[in-house]
Short mmCIF file of C-alpha atoms and ligand atoms in Angstrom, two decimals:
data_model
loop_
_atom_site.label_atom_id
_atom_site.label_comp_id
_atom_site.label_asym_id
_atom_site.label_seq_id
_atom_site.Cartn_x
_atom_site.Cartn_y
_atom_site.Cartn_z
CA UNK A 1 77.76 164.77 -8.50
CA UNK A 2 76.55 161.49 -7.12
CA UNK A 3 75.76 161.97 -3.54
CA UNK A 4 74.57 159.56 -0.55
CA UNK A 5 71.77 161.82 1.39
CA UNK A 6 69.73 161.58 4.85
CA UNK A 7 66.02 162.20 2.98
CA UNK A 8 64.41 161.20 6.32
CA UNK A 9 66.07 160.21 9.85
CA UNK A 10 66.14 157.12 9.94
CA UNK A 11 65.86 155.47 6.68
CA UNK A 12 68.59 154.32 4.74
CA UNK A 13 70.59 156.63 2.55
CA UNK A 14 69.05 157.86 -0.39
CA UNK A 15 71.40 157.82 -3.95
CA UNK A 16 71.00 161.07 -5.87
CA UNK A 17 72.67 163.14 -8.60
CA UNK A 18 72.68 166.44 -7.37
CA UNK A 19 74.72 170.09 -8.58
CA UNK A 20 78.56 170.38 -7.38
CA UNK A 21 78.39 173.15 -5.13
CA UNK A 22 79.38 176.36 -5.29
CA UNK A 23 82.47 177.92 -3.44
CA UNK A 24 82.70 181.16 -1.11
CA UNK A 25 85.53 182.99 -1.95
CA UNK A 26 87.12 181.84 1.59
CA UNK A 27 86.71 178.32 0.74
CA UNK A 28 88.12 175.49 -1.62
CA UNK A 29 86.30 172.90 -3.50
CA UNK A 30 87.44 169.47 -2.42
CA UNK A 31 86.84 166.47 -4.69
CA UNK A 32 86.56 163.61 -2.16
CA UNK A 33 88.88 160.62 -2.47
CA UNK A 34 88.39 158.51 0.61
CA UNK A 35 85.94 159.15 3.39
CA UNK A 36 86.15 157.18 6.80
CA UNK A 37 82.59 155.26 8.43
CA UNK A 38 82.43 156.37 11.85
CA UNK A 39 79.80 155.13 14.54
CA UNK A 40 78.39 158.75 14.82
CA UNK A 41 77.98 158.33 10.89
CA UNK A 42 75.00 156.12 12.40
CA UNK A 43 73.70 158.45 15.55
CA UNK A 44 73.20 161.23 12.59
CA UNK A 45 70.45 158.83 10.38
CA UNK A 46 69.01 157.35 13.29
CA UNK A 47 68.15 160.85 14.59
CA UNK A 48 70.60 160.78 17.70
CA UNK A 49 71.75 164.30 17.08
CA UNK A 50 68.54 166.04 16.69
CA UNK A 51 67.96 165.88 20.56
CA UNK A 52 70.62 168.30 20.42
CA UNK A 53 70.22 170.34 17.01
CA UNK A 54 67.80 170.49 14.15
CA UNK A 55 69.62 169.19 11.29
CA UNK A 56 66.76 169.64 8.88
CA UNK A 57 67.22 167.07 5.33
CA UNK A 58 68.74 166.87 2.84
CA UNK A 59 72.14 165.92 5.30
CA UNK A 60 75.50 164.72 3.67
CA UNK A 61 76.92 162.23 6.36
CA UNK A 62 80.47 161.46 6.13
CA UNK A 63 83.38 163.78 8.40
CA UNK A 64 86.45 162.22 8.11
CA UNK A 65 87.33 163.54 4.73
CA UNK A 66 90.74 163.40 2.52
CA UNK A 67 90.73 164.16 -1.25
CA UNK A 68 91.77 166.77 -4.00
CA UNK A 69 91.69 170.55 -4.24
CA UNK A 70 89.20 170.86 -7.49
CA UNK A 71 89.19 174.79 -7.05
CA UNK A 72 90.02 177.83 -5.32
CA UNK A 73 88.27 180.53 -3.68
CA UNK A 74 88.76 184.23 -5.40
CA UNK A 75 90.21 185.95 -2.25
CA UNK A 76 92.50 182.89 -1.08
CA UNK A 77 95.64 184.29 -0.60
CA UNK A 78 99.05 182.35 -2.54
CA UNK A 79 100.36 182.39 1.03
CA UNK A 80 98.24 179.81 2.01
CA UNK A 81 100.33 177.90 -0.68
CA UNK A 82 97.31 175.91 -1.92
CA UNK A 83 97.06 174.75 -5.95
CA UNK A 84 94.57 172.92 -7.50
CA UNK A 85 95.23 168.84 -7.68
CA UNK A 86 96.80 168.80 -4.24
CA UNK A 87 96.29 166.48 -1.68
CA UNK A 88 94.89 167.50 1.45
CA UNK A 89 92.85 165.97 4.59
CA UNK A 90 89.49 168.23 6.08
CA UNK A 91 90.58 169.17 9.57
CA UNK A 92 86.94 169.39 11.56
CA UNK A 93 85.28 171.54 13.71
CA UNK A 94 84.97 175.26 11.54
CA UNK A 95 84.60 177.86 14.05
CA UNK A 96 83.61 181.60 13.73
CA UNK A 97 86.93 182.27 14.09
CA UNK A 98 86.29 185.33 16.49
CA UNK A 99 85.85 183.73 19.88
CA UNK A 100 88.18 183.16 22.26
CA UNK A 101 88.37 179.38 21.75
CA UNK A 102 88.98 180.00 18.29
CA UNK A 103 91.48 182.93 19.28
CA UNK A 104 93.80 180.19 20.48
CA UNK A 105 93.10 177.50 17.82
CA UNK A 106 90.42 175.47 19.52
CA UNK A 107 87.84 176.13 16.55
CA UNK A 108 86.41 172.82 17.39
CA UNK A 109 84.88 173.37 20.72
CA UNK A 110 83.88 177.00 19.64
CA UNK A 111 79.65 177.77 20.31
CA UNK A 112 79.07 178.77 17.15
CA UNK A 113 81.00 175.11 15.46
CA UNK A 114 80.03 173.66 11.74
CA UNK A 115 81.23 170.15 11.16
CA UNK A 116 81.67 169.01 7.66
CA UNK A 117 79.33 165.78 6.99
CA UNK A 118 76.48 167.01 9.67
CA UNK A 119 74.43 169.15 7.15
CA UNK A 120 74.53 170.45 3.67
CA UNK A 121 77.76 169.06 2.91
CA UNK A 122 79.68 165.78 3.84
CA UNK A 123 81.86 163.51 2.82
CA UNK A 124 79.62 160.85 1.14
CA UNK A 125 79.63 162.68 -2.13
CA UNK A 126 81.99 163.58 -4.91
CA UNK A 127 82.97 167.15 -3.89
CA UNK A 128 83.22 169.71 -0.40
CA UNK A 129 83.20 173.27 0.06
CA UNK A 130 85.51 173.49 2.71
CA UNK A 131 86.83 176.79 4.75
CA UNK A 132 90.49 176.86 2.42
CA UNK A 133 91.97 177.56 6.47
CA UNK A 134 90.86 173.94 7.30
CA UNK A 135 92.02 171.50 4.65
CA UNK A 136 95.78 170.58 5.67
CA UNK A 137 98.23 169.66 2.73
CA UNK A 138 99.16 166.11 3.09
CA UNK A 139 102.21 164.70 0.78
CA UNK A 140 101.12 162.51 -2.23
CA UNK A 141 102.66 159.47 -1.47
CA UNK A 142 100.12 158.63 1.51
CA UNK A 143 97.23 156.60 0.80
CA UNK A 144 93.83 157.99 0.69
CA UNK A 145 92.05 155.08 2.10
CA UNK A 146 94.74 155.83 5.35
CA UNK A 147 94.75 159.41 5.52
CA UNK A 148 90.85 159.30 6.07
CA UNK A 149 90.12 157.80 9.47
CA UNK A 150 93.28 159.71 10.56
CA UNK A 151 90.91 163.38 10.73
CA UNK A 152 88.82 161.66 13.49
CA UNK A 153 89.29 158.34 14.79
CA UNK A 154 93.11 158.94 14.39
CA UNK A 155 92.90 162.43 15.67
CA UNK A 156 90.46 162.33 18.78
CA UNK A 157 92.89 159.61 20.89
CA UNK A 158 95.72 161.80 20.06
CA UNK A 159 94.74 165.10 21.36
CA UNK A 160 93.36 162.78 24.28
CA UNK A 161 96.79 161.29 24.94
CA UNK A 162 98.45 165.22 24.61
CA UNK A 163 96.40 166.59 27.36
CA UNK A 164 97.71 163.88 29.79
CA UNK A 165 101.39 164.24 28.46
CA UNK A 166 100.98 168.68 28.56
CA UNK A 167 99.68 168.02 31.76
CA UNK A 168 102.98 166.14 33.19
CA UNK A 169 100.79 162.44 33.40
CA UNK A 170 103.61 160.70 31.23
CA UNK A 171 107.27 159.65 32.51
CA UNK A 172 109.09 156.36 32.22
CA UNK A 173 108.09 155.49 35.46
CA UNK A 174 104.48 155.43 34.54
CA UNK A 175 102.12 153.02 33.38
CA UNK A 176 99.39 154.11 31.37
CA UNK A 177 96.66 152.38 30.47
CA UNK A 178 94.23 152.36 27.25
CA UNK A 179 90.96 151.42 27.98
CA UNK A 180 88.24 149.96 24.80
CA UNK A 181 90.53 149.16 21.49
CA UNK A 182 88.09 149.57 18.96
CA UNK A 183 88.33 152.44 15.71
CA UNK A 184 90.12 154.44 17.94
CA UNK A 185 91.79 151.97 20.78
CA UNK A 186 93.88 150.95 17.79
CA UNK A 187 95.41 154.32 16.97
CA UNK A 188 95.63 154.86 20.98
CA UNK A 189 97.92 152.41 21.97
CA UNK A 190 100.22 153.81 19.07
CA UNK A 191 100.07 156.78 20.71
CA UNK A 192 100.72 156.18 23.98
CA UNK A 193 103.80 154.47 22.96
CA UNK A 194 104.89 157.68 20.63
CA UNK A 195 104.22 160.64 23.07
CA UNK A 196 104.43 158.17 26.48
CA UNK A 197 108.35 159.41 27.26
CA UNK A 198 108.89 156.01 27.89
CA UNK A 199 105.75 154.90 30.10
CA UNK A 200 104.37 151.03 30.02
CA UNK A 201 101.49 151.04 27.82
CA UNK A 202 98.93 148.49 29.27
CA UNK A 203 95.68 147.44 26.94
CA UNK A 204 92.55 146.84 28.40
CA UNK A 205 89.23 144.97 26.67
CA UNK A 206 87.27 142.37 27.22
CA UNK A 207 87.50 140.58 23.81
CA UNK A 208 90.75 138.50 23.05
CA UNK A 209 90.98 139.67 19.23
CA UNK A 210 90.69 143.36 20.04
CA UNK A 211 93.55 142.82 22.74
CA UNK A 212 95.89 140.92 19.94
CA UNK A 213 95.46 143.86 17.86
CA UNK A 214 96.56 146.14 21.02
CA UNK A 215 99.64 144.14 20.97
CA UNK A 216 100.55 144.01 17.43
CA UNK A 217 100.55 148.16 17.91
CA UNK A 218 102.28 147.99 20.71
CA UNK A 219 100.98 147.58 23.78
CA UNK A 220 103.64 146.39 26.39
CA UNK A 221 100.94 144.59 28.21
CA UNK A 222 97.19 143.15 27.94
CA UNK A 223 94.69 142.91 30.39
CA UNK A 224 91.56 140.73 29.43
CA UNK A 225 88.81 142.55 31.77
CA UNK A 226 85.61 140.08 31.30
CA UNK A 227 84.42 138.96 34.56
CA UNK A 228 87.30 140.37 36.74
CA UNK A 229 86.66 142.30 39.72
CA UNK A 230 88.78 145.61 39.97
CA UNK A 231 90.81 143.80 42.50
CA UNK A 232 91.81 141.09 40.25
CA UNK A 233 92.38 143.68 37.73
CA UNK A 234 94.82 145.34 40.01
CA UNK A 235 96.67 142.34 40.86
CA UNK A 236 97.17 141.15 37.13
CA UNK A 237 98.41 144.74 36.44
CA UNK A 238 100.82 144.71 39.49
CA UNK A 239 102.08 141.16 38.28
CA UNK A 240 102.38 142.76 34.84
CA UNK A 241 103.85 146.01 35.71
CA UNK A 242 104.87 146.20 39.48
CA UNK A 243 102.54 148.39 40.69
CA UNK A 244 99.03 147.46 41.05
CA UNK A 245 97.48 150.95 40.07
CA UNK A 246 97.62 153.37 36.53
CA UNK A 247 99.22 156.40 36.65
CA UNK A 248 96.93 157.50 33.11
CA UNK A 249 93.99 156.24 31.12
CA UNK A 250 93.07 157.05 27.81
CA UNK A 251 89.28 155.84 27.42
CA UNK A 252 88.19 154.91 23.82
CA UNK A 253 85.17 153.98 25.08
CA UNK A 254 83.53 155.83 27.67
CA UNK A 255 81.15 152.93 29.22
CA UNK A 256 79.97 153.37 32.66
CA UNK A 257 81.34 150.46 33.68
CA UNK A 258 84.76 150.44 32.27
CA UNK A 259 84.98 154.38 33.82
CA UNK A 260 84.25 152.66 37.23
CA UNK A 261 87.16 150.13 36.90
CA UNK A 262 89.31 152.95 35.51
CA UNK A 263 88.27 155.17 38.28
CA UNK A 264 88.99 152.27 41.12
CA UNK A 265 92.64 151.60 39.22
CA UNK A 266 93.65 155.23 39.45
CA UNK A 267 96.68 156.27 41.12
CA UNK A 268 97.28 158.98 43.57
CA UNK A 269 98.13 161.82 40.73
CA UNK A 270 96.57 160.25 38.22
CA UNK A 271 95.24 161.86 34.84
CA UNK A 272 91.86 160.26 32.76
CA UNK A 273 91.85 161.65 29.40
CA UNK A 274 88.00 160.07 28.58
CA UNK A 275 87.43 160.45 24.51
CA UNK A 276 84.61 158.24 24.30
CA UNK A 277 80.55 158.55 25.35
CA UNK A 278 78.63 154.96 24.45
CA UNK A 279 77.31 155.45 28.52
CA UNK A 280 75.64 158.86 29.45
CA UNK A 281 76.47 159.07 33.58
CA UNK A 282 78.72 157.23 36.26
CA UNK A 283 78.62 156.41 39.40
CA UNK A 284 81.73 157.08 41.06
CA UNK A 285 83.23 157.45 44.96
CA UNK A 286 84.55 161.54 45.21
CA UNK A 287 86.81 160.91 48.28
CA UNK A 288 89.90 159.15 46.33
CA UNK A 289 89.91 161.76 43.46
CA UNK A 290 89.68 164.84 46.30
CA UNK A 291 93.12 162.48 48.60
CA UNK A 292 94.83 161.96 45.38
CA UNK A 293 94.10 164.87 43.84
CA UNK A 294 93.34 163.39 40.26
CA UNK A 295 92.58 164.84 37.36
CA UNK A 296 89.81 164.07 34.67
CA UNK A 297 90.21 165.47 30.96
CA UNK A 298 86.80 165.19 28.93
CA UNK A 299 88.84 165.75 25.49
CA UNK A 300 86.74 166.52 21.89
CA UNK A 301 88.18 165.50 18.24
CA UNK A 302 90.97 167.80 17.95
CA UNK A 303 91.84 171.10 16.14
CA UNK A 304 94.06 172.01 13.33
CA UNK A 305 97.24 172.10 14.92
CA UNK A 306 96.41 168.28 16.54
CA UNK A 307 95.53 167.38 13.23
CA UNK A 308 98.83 168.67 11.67
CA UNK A 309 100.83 166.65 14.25
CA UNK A 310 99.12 163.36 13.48
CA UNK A 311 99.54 164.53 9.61
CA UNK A 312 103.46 164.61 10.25
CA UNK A 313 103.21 161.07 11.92
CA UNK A 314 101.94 159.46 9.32
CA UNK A 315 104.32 160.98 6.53
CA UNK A 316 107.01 159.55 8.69
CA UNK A 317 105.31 156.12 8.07
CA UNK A 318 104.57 155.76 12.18
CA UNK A 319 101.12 154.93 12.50
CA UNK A 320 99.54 151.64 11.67
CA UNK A 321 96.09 151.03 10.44
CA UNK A 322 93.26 148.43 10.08
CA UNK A 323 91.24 149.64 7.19
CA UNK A 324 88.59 147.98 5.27
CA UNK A 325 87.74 149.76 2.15
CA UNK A 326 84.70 150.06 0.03
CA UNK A 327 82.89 150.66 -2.56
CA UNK A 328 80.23 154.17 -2.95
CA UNK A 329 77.21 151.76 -3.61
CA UNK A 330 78.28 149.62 -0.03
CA UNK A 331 77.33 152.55 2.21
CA UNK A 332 74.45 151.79 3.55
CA UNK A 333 75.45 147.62 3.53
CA UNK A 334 78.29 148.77 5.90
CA UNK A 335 76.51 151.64 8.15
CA UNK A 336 73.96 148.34 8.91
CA UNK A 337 77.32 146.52 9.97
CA UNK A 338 78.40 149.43 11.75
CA UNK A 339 75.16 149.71 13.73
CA UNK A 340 75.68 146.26 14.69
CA UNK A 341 79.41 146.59 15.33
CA UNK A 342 80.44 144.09 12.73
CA UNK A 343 83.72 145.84 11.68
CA UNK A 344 86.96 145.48 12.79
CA UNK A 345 89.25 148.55 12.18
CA UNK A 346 87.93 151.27 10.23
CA UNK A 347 85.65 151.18 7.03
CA UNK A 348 86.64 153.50 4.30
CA UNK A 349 84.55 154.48 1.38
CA UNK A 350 86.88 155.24 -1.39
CA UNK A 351 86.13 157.28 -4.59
CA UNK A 352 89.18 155.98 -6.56
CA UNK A 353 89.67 153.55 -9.36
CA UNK A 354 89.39 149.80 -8.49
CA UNK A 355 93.29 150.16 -9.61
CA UNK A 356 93.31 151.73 -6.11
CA UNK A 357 92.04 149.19 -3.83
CA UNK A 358 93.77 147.02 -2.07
CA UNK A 359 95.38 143.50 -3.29
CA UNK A 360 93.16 141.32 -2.12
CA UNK A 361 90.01 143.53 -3.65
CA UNK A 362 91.54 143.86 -6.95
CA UNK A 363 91.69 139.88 -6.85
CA UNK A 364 88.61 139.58 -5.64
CA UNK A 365 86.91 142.51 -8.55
CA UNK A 366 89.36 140.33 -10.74
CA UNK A 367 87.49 136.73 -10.10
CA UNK A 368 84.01 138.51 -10.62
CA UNK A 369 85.10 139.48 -13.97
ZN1 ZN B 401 84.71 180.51 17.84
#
């Protein structure tokens, strides 16, 4: 199968044809239709992750995964309802299964984890092994290319966004805000609007063409941070909204000094659901978050059942996406963009037929030929 491997960290990709792998006879071979690029795609080949494991080469990148069921494992049971040629998305995070985060269906933050794409395995190739309980059965009318960036940057906001709402953060007299709309700000704001019970959803970014995309999905209000001191912040929002503070914040992003703004517009009560990690520590005064007894989520990917939830959202046709899709042969072209943060929306490597592709590809594949 043809298969985009880490050789070395980093150097770019190296193109091989290399065996489809064998199954267990727990697990399903997946023949990959779409794969989503994610930022962490570029941590793994420039070495980021091997301050915190050995990942020794030949690595697969590539974890948010959608394709076909090629084959099934020998001691699968029918139950599981799984045939060969059906569509299906790779939930993350494969646990041991015995602990007692997996024991309540939080495989992904188990200690003894394996993520698809961060090995052996990953999504930049043709086919999977996958654990047959972690693909999810999607329904055939939903596009690959979509489906993809759904198992990560689709999926980590959402869980995110539950443990404020499970944790009683969300009301129609709330106003929560979503802080950095980039791969995952975008899916965000959707959220907050579909699990907010009615709350103002207030964007916050400091580039005008990530904001206009926060309000085509549905942001009730924008906030264009750059240069603004938390004050000014506050007053905009209380012009905006009526109050001057945020009952919730969903952070896409994670930078230090976007936490300290969040942190300073927090209400008395308030929940921060933080997703994101570009900064490493913050600086922050304890006294308001003892008085207003606040409450910060850290909040990882998601699990199966999360992942089943956003599955049913998108089969009703509710979530949006910004997708730019490509070819096999562009990886490495587009994990340079990445690197640089060139893209807008999600890359998507897709395995299909150019028949596939989106309009204004198949024009474009059409004037090349
Ligand atoms: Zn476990």
């Amino acid at each position: 199968m043809k298969a985009a491997r880490i050789r070395e960290y980093k150097k770019p990709l190296v193109f091989e044809d290399i065996p489809i792998p064998d199954i267990q006879a727990d697990e399903v071979l997946v023949k990959v239709q779409a794969c989503g690029m994610c930022r962490s795609d570029v941590l793994l080949v420039d070495g980021f992750f091997q301050n915190y494991a050995n990942i020794a080469p030949p690595v697969i990148p590539g974890h948010e995964i959608t394709g076909t069921i090629h084959k099934i494992g020998s001691v699968i049971p029918k139950a599981a309802g799984l045939s060969e040629g059906d569509h299906v998305v790779v939930a993350p995070g494969w646990g041991d299964g015995v602990c007692r985060h997996c024991q309540v269906g939080n495989t992904h933050i188990c200690p003894n984890v394996r993520w698809p794409g961060f090995g052996t395995y990953g999504g930049f190739a043709e086919y999977i092994p996958v654990p047959a309980r972690y693909v999810i059965k999607v329904a055939n009318h939903l596009k690959f290319e979509e489906l993809a960036p759904l198992t990560d940057a689709g999926l980590t906001p959402y869980r995110g966004i539950k443990k404020i709402r499970d944790a009683g953060g969300l009301g129609p007299d709330r106003v929560v805000g979503v802080f950095g709309i980039g791969g995952l700000g975008t899916y965000a704001v959707q959220y907050a609007q579909l699990l907010g019970a009615g709350a103002t959803v207030v964007a916050f970014a400091r580039n005008p063409d990530k904001l206009a995309i926060a309000k085509q999905y549905g942001a009730d209000h924008l906030v264009d941070i750059k240069g603004k001191s938390a004050s000014d912040v506050g007053k905009e929002l209380k012009k905006a909204t009526g109050q001057n503070k945020l009952d919730a914040i969903i952070d896409c992003a994670g930078a230090p000094e976007m936490m300290q703004l969040g942190f300073a517009l927090l209400a008395i009560s308030g929940h921060y659901a933080d997703v994101g990690f570009v900064g490493d520590r913050i600086d922050v005064p304890l006294f308001p978050r003892v008085s207003g007894e606040q409450t910060f989520h850290g909040s990882f990917w998601g699990n199966n059942a999360d992942l089943s939830e956003v599955m049913a959202l998108a089969a009703k046709g509710k979530i949006k996406h910004t997708i730019k899709t490509i070819g096999f042969d562009q990886i490495n072209e587009y994990l340079d963009m990445l690197r640089a943060g060139d893209i807008v929306g999600r890359a998507v490597v897709s395995f299909g037929s150019s028949a596939d592709r989106p309009t204004a590809q198949r024009a474009e594949l059409a004037a090349k030929s």
